[in-house]
XYZ file of C-alpha atoms in Angstrom:
484
model
C -30.888 15.295 17.961
C -28.462 13.851 20.469
C -31.010 11.208 21.469
C -31.501 10.188 17.841
C -27.746 9.947 17.306
C -27.480 7.605 20.313
C -30.270 5.429 18.916
C -28.613 5.395 15.509
C -25.344 4.306 17.060
C -27.066 1.531 19.008
C -28.823 0.274 15.878
C -25.536 0.139 13.979
C -26.480 3.042 11.718
C -23.578 5.259 10.638
C -24.018 8.906 11.521
C -25.125 10.935 8.547
C -26.443 7.916 6.588
C -29.461 8.644 4.342
C -32.759 8.228 6.234
C -34.470 6.522 3.278
C -32.499 3.259 3.636
C -34.348 0.309 5.115
C -33.664 -0.964 8.618
C -32.375 -4.203 7.137
C -29.684 -2.369 5.224
C -28.464 -0.804 8.446
C -28.094 -4.217 10.035
C -25.517 -5.339 7.405
C -21.874 -5.251 8.539
C -19.854 -2.397 7.126
C -16.462 -2.789 5.437
C -14.815 -1.637 8.624
C -16.339 -4.565 10.466
C -15.955 -7.299 7.841
C -12.331 -6.352 7.114
C -10.664 -5.531 10.377
C -7.472 -3.531 9.814
C -6.791 -2.731 13.419
C -3.912 -5.192 13.771
C -1.058 -6.119 11.491
C -1.174 -9.466 9.713
C 1.462 -12.154 10.414
C 3.263 -11.272 7.162
C 3.566 -7.619 8.205
C 4.705 -8.523 11.726
C 7.300 -10.910 10.290
C 8.515 -8.191 7.925
C 8.950 -5.783 10.843
C 10.931 -8.421 12.726
C 13.122 -9.029 9.669
C 13.798 -5.293 9.264
C 14.672 -4.908 12.934
C 16.914 -7.972 13.043
C 18.593 -7.840 9.618
C 18.170 -4.532 7.817
C 18.581 -2.009 10.641
C 22.077 -3.305 11.571
C 23.175 -2.824 7.970
C 21.694 0.680 7.807
C 23.396 1.553 11.118
C 26.714 0.302 9.741
C 26.269 2.564 6.711
C 25.722 5.499 9.070
C 28.936 4.634 10.913
C 30.847 4.903 7.633
C 30.735 8.679 7.296
C 31.805 8.529 3.668
C 28.403 7.032 2.780
C 26.633 10.195 4.020
C 22.945 9.472 4.816
C 22.740 6.210 2.867
C 21.603 4.260 5.942
C 18.546 6.463 6.422
C 17.649 6.229 2.734
C 17.896 2.422 2.830
C 15.439 2.339 5.736
C 13.094 4.612 3.758
C 13.233 2.292 0.748
C 12.367 -0.771 2.842
C 9.647 1.208 4.612
C 8.142 1.956 1.209
C 7.962 -1.776 0.482
C 6.378 -2.336 3.882
C 3.413 -0.178 2.869
C 2.883 -2.450 -0.146
C 2.913 -5.546 2.097
C 0.378 -3.877 4.412
C -1.857 -3.054 1.438
C -1.646 -6.639 0.196
C -2.563 -7.988 3.642
C -5.728 -5.872 3.641
C -6.758 -5.940 -0.014
C -7.661 -8.630 -2.488
C -5.523 -8.990 -5.593
C -6.557 -6.402 -8.222
C -7.951 -7.610 -11.516
C -5.588 -7.513 -14.479
C -1.880 -6.884 -14.181
C -1.025 -6.796 -10.475
C 2.367 -5.200 -11.029
C 0.799 -2.298 -12.948
C -1.675 -1.739 -10.123
C 1.144 -1.523 -7.551
C 3.352 0.964 -9.376
C 1.441 4.109 -8.176
C 2.109 3.090 -4.547
C 5.872 2.683 -4.981
C 6.646 6.404 -4.824
C 8.417 6.301 -1.462
C 10.618 3.384 -2.521
C 11.455 5.000 -5.860
C 12.344 8.337 -4.250
C 14.684 6.642 -1.755
C 16.410 4.607 -4.486
C 16.736 7.717 -6.638
C 18.306 9.611 -3.732
C 20.843 6.814 -3.115
C 21.895 6.753 -6.771
C 22.177 10.546 -6.617
C 24.644 10.587 -3.706
C 27.930 12.233 -4.658
C 30.506 10.098 -2.899
C 34.287 10.118 -3.130
C 35.788 7.561 -5.492
C 36.989 5.572 -2.467
C 33.351 4.603 -1.887
C 32.509 3.501 -5.437
C 32.455 -0.186 -4.556
C 30.175 0.437 -1.589
C 27.766 2.351 -3.812
C 27.821 -0.410 -6.431
C 27.211 -3.101 -3.814
C 24.250 -1.177 -2.418
C 23.024 -0.501 -5.949
C 22.877 -4.243 -6.636
C 21.158 -4.741 -3.297
C 18.479 -2.187 -4.162
C 17.456 -4.302 -7.148
C 15.879 -6.779 -4.727
C 13.257 -4.176 -3.790
C 11.440 -5.156 -6.978
C 10.597 -8.597 -5.579
C 7.043 -7.451 -4.858
C 6.440 -7.160 -8.628
C 7.600 -10.689 -9.489
C 5.559 -13.860 -9.717
C 5.538 -17.002 -11.896
C 5.871 -17.538 -14.792
C 8.058 -14.412 -14.867
C 10.299 -15.406 -11.945
C 9.968 -16.373 -8.303
C 10.642 -13.387 -6.000
C 13.200 -15.271 -3.889
C 15.120 -16.347 -7.010
C 15.343 -12.728 -8.143
C 16.696 -11.658 -4.729
C 19.265 -14.474 -4.827
C 20.538 -13.154 -8.158
C 20.794 -9.658 -6.685
C 22.700 -11.114 -3.707
C 25.263 -12.673 -6.030
C 25.786 -9.352 -7.818
C 26.092 -7.436 -4.528
C 28.627 -9.920 -3.153
C 30.775 -9.398 -6.234
C 31.504 -5.885 -4.928
C 31.311 -6.576 -1.185
C 33.935 -9.321 -1.489
C 36.316 -6.787 -3.017
C 35.691 -4.493 -0.051
C 36.247 -7.411 2.312
C 39.557 -8.228 0.616
C 40.800 -4.613 0.841
C 39.929 -4.114 4.532
C 40.413 -7.583 6.037
C 42.317 -7.164 9.319
C 42.358 -3.359 8.897
C 38.842 -1.992 9.496
C 36.161 -4.013 11.298
C 33.426 -1.554 10.334
C 34.097 -2.226 6.655
C 33.897 -5.979 7.284
C 30.650 -5.417 9.215
C 29.314 -3.556 6.173
C 29.876 -6.669 4.019
C 28.533 -9.089 6.644
C 25.390 -7.066 7.364
C 24.667 -6.499 3.684
C 24.606 -10.262 3.165
C 22.536 -10.732 6.328
C 19.956 -8.183 5.129
C 19.525 -9.933 1.785
C 19.525 -13.523 3.096
C 16.989 -12.443 5.726
C 14.769 -11.057 2.977
C 15.056 -14.329 1.039
C 13.974 -16.312 4.109
C 11.051 -13.955 4.724
C 9.869 -14.152 1.094
C 10.087 -17.956 0.968
C 7.952 -18.237 4.104
C 5.253 -15.647 3.360
C 5.400 -14.748 -0.350
C 7.032 -17.701 -2.106
C 4.790 -17.688 -5.244
C 4.609 -13.881 -5.270
C 3.156 -11.116 -3.105
C 0.399 -12.678 -0.959
C -3.002 -10.932 -1.030
C -6.059 -11.185 1.215
C -8.802 -13.104 -0.686
C -11.440 -11.647 1.654
C -9.983 -8.157 1.551
C -11.303 -4.865 0.256
C -10.195 -3.215 -2.967
C -6.611 -1.993 -3.323
C -7.774 1.620 -3.756
C -9.919 1.487 -0.600
C -7.079 -0.090 1.384
C -4.708 2.651 0.211
C -7.136 5.366 1.321
C -7.536 3.808 4.758
C -3.793 3.375 5.146
C -3.347 7.074 4.364
C -6.045 7.989 6.913
C -4.304 5.915 9.590
C -1.078 7.812 8.947
C -2.839 11.127 9.692
C -1.701 12.477 13.097
C -4.252 12.083 15.846
C -4.352 15.847 16.359
C -5.587 16.309 12.803
C -8.193 13.529 13.010
C -11.815 14.580 13.560
C -13.202 14.174 17.060
C -14.986 10.849 17.508
C -18.325 10.439 19.181
C -18.390 8.855 22.662
C -19.261 5.175 22.561
C -22.969 4.779 23.466
C -24.146 2.222 26.021
C -24.849 -1.197 24.585
C -28.380 -2.232 23.578
C -30.073 -4.932 25.575
C -31.850 -8.129 24.627
C -33.375 -8.472 21.155
C -32.385 -4.961 20.185
C -28.720 -5.857 20.472
C -29.158 -8.929 18.259
C -30.658 -6.893 15.417
C -34.339 -7.914 16.041
C -36.591 -5.159 14.661
C -39.300 -5.885 17.214
C -36.786 -5.548 19.976
C -35.624 -2.252 18.503
C -39.199 -0.880 18.507
C -39.608 -1.990 22.102
C -36.371 -0.282 22.992
C -37.573 2.936 21.340
C -40.787 2.699 23.380
C -38.793 2.786 26.588
C -37.130 6.024 25.481
C -40.228 8.224 25.583
C -40.074 11.618 27.240
C -42.081 12.554 30.291
C -44.710 14.194 28.071
C -45.168 10.989 26.050
C -43.228 12.149 23.000
C -40.529 10.034 21.366
C -38.294 9.939 18.336
C -41.345 9.059 16.212
C -43.528 11.920 17.495
C -44.730 14.270 14.740
C -44.382 11.809 11.853
C -47.438 11.617 9.541
C -49.189 8.360 8.797
C -49.089 7.458 5.101
C -52.625 6.364 4.175
C -53.671 4.411 1.064
C -54.858 7.518 -0.773
C -51.365 9.008 -0.352
C -49.545 6.021 -1.886
C -49.050 6.786 -5.570
C -49.009 3.158 -6.678
C -52.516 2.421 -5.291
C -55.764 3.029 -7.145
C -57.004 5.026 -4.142
C -54.405 7.707 -4.820
C -56.160 11.106 -5.171
C -53.259 13.291 -6.137
C -53.280 15.132 -2.799
C -50.684 17.786 -2.269
C -49.514 15.889 0.791
C -48.675 12.810 -1.264
C -45.058 12.225 -2.063
C -43.998 13.013 -5.581
C -43.319 10.028 -7.827
C -39.674 9.198 -8.014
C -37.959 10.608 -11.053
C -36.829 8.140 -13.680
C -33.277 7.030 -13.008
C -30.779 9.019 -14.949
C -28.913 6.904 -17.461
C -25.218 7.342 -16.920
C -23.124 6.535 -19.979
C -20.522 3.860 -19.491
C -17.157 5.295 -18.676
C -14.505 4.558 -21.227
C -11.919 2.314 -19.564
C -8.644 4.101 -18.988
C -5.845 3.075 -21.291
C -3.454 0.770 -19.504
C 0.028 2.120 -19.122
C 2.889 -0.324 -19.568
C 4.603 -1.602 -16.463
C 7.807 0.244 -15.628
C 10.296 -0.437 -12.929
C 12.558 2.052 -11.219
C 14.226 4.413 -13.770
C 17.945 3.739 -14.078
C 20.662 5.818 -15.754
C 24.115 4.712 -14.654
C 27.448 3.272 -15.734
C 28.509 -0.181 -14.567
C 32.210 -1.013 -14.457
C 31.421 -4.703 -14.748
C 30.843 -5.194 -18.450
C 31.814 -1.606 -19.331
C 28.155 -0.858 -19.869
C 25.926 2.231 -19.695
C 22.478 1.159 -18.457
C 19.390 3.206 -19.346
C 16.234 1.441 -18.157
C 12.565 2.322 -17.548
C 13.080 5.942 -18.564
C 10.251 8.176 -19.803
C 10.109 11.809 -20.883
C 9.191 12.797 -17.305
C 11.969 10.832 -15.604
C 14.529 12.016 -18.180
C 13.816 15.630 -17.221
C 14.885 14.799 -13.675
C 18.268 13.671 -15.048
C 18.706 16.596 -17.446
C 16.800 19.912 -17.688
C 16.311 19.554 -21.459
C 15.207 15.926 -21.143
C 18.141 14.599 -23.210
C 20.125 11.825 -21.521
C 23.792 12.495 -22.318
C 26.347 9.691 -22.261
C 30.043 10.602 -22.268
C 32.156 7.692 -23.555
C 35.605 7.483 -21.952
C 36.694 4.068 -23.282
C 35.977 2.475 -26.698
C 35.201 -0.795 -24.864
C 32.063 0.714 -23.375
C 28.583 -0.340 -24.499
C 25.202 1.408 -24.301
C 22.091 -0.589 -23.393
C 18.526 0.821 -23.454
C 15.604 -1.188 -22.085
C 11.885 -0.474 -21.598
C 12.123 3.248 -22.366
C 9.519 5.475 -23.987
C 9.547 8.982 -25.413
C 13.193 9.773 -24.620
C 16.213 11.081 -26.500
C 19.747 9.826 -25.804
C 22.942 11.502 -27.002
C 26.146 9.439 -26.979
C 29.420 11.311 -27.412
C 32.563 9.398 -28.334
C 33.515 6.158 -30.037
C 32.093 3.052 -28.358
C 31.692 -0.680 -28.902
C 27.967 -1.385 -29.386
C 24.410 -0.140 -28.951
C 21.428 -2.299 -27.957
C 17.861 -0.982 -27.837
C 15.432 -3.497 -26.319
C 11.647 -3.135 -25.861
C 11.610 0.647 -26.352
C 8.952 2.912 -27.873
C 9.375 6.331 -29.522
C 13.053 6.458 -28.603
C 15.712 8.471 -30.435
C 19.487 7.992 -30.166
C 22.155 10.289 -31.614
C 25.696 8.906 -31.580
C 29.116 9.320 -33.177
C 30.900 6.116 -34.200
C 30.221 2.471 -33.400
C 32.894 -0.193 -33.590
C 30.568 -3.186 -33.742
C 26.808 -2.801 -34.358
C 23.537 -1.166 -33.399
C 20.823 -3.673 -32.510
C 17.058 -3.088 -32.166
C 14.736 -5.801 -30.817
C 11.040 -5.733 -29.840
C 10.811 -1.985 -30.455
C 8.378 0.513 -31.967
C 9.139 3.839 -33.654
C 12.913 3.995 -33.204
C 15.023 6.786 -34.699
C 18.813 6.787 -34.967
C 21.192 9.488 -36.190
C 24.774 8.521 -37.005
C 27.222 11.421 -37.134
C 30.238 9.116 -37.612
C 30.274 5.501 -38.824
C 28.079 2.527 -37.939
C 29.049 -0.620 -39.866
C 26.110 -2.908 -38.965
C 22.441 -2.450 -38.082
C 20.464 -5.458 -36.785
C 16.678 -5.031 -36.635
C 14.504 -7.771 -35.118
C 10.761 -7.729 -34.296
C 10.615 -3.972 -34.694
C 7.847 -1.829 -36.184
C 8.929 1.642 -37.288
C 12.628 2.319 -37.791
C 14.340 5.364 -39.301
C 18.071 6.044 -39.409
C 19.910 9.130 -40.684
C 23.324 8.107 -41.999
C 26.294 10.403 -42.363
C 28.028 10.612 -45.761
C 31.001 8.605 -44.501
C 28.797 5.827 -43.102
C 26.769 5.263 -46.313
C 29.307 3.063 -48.148
C 30.102 0.839 -45.137
C 26.724 0.364 -43.416
C 24.731 -2.858 -43.804
C 21.272 -3.843 -42.501
C 20.086 -7.254 -41.266
C 16.343 -7.481 -40.619
C 13.830 -10.096 -39.457
C 10.140 -9.907 -38.553
C 10.252 -6.107 -38.871
C 8.353 -3.493 -40.882
C 8.159 0.235 -41.706
C 11.929 0.624 -41.957
C 13.558 3.552 -43.753
C 17.065 4.877 -44.325
C 17.828 8.555 -44.911
C 21.204 9.616 -46.318
C 22.764 12.677 -48.000
C 22.572 12.710 -51.818
C 24.572 15.707 -52.949
C 22.951 18.738 -51.389
C 19.684 16.887 -50.791
C 18.632 14.285 -48.268
C 17.215 11.078 -49.755
C 15.059 8.525 -47.969
C 14.505 4.949 -49.147
C 12.672 1.986 -47.564
C 14.259 -1.250 -46.470
C 12.450 -4.016 -48.432
C 9.902 -6.111 -46.574
C 8.589 -8.154 -49.500
C 10.625 -10.745 -51.403
C 10.144 -13.229 -54.216
C 11.541 -16.694 -53.546
C 12.211 -19.319 -56.215
C 13.254 -22.945 -56.020
C 15.616 -24.232 -58.698
C 18.568 -26.527 -59.070
C 18.111 -27.845 -55.566
C 18.368 -24.425 -53.899
C 16.272 -21.395 -52.982
C 16.906 -17.966 -54.453
C 15.373 -14.748 -53.210
C 14.958 -11.368 -54.851
C 13.499 -8.087 -53.691
C 9.933 -7.566 -54.906
C 9.348 -5.312 -57.908
C 7.565 -2.917 -55.530
C 10.956 -1.576 -54.503
C 12.389 -1.014 -57.977
């Protein structure tokens, strides 16, 4: 057995490969050979240099500021998560379909680090630092951007401007008082400008893939295997001595000659004991006699039904649920039922309004419920699906755009509802809001309003069909008779 394994290794045959494959198939290069992943690509090496030169000093500065707790370590983890995506891209060809959707499952490490940073409970003295870092973390999404959406470097430049808004305030407060605070501002800018330079050199039109690479899934599996500690890796076979002459070049005749030189002292070899297949034993020949020694005809190939393609899930970025002082705005983005449960045990995202100037903005959410307590300025729901919002009183308006299956419940007063490009809208009005509420709609359908009528609750549709007439140099419109 050992002798056969050595011969297999010399012939380029993987150990344990099925014996029925032809010799020619064994001579073909394997994926491991045609796609060498032993060394890092120039883009990965450049990223490591950028992290060492620009990001690590910023993370170290964060560690020096004890009030930021372990933020420095978490920042390194977030950038390390993006590094794994760059490594995958350097080894894999671009996946078919939506590239951003394909990358989302591999962003877990980055998402966990960002989530941990947003979850840090810092003293109020460190609010501006947290906001500056929060704006900086937005640039981690550059790997998902490409034209015509937006160039990655342009997105990072926007994030840099937002981060500097807060870092400049820190710089103003501590100028001439605390050099570590000034270093925090300087190194934050250095980390982001370094990332911009790296992106413009290696990923200017978007994340660069390997056109000759393997599939993304295969590259991810191999990357995981490489991360396995050496102690846990299976023992490898010793490298056999190299073949000589024609055998080494893949010549079958040379291989047979090489096997002939490997006979034992009694004349036996690896081929000893094998039966000769004569014509009367070959089932496809007319000489076939049906002998018991003949191989059985191969069974008809089993027809495997085509697998139903998995339903594509919409692209989601990093879930966000936070309040931003700039703009007095509550931001709820990319939330799902699963991510909402991480914010609240019952899955309901609760917003406590402390100032009537505050606004609530929902974007790209699905299957969530939001409860807003207090009087606030406005509500905007953009590109959301199956989202419900319960709120007290609005000063301005509630706006829905590019949504599906939205439900609102007003316990106070909402004077204006604006519905644009939305399919499926239902609002429950309070008794005090009924006489003051108005609805403006465009390109929307399946809209209904429910309101109290005595002791009962009545539901009526918002008209979608109108009759238009031209007369006296003007156009008049009336609701279709279907709604009367």
